[in-house]
C-alpha angles and dihedrals in degrees: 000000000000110000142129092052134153108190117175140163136166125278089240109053102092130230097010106158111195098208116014114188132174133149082022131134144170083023115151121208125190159118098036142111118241126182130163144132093261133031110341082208124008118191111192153180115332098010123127140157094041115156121195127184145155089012121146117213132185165157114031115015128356137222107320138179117214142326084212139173098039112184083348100303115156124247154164147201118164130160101036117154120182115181144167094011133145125207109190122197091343122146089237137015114197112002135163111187122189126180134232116281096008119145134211127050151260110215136158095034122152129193104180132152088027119161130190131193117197087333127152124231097014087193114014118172107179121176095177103059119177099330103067099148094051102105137333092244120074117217132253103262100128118215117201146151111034134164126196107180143168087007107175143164144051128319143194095226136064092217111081099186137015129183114189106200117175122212115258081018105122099234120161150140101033119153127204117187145155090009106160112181141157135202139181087208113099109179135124136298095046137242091299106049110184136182138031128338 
């Protein structure tokens, strides 16, 4: 159990994650302030069972899983449930990335009661991190049952909700409900954005 904590670092110290976790399972995170200039939490390959709650994020990104399947490896994340929690100016909200040719999967995850004041990308699913040229076919890291629930606030972007799901990339099962955003951005493309970069 991992909670009352007060993690900071500055903006400009670069890739500063606040919680990394990986091979990990049965962990508790809550009650507790993160901001740093990278993933307030990380949740990465081989991990399962992490639960995240009451936690407040920002600035800079916001609770992520992955990225996996780096150069095809294989990797997995499953039973992952973030709830209640608030991301304020970050760069993303809830995120999973996933590379290219990667191999594995990331299943049984739940964002619900998320709130977002003045944050980019409020739902961001991106199979095709970082390394989006490498390649037409996506891999094989299936990406499935996922719940995004009870999403409010403010954000920095006009699109809501992107899901970047590359051709030849498994990617099923993913619910979207009760999602209730503004934006002072109008530009084109809309507030669900689908399909390849």
């Amino acid at each position: 159990r991992v909670t009352h904590l007060k993690i900071t670092a500055p903006q400009e110290s670069p890739n500063t994650n606040g919680i990394d976790i990986s091979a990990s399972n049965r962990l508790y995170i809550y009650d507790s302030f993160i901001g740093t200039d990278d993933d307030c939490v990380a949740i990465n390959e081989f991990s399962s069972y992490i639960n995240i709650s009451r936690i407040m994020c920002g600035p800079e990104h916001g609770i992520n899983i992955g990225s996996l399947g780096k150069d095809g490896a294989y990797e997995t994340v499953e039973e992952v449930h973030v709830a209640d929690c608030t991301f304020t100016g970050t760069m993303n909200g809830a995120r999973i990335k996933t590379w290219k040719r990667g191999r594995g999967y990331a299943r049984k995850i739940s964002f619900e009661g998320i709130r977002l004041i003045n944050a980019g990308n409020p739902i961001i699913i991106d199979q095709t991190y970082v390394n989006r040229m490498a390649g037409t076919m996506g891999g094989d890291l299936e990406i499935s049952d996922v719940t995004y629930g009870g999403v409010t606030g403010s954000s920095s972007d006009a699109r809501m909700v992107y899901f970047n799901c590359e051709s030849g990339a498994r990617f099923r099962d993913i619910v979207v409900e009760d999602v209730q955003m503004s934006s002072f951005l109008f530009w084109g493309g809309g507030a669900i954005v689908c399909g390849p970069q």
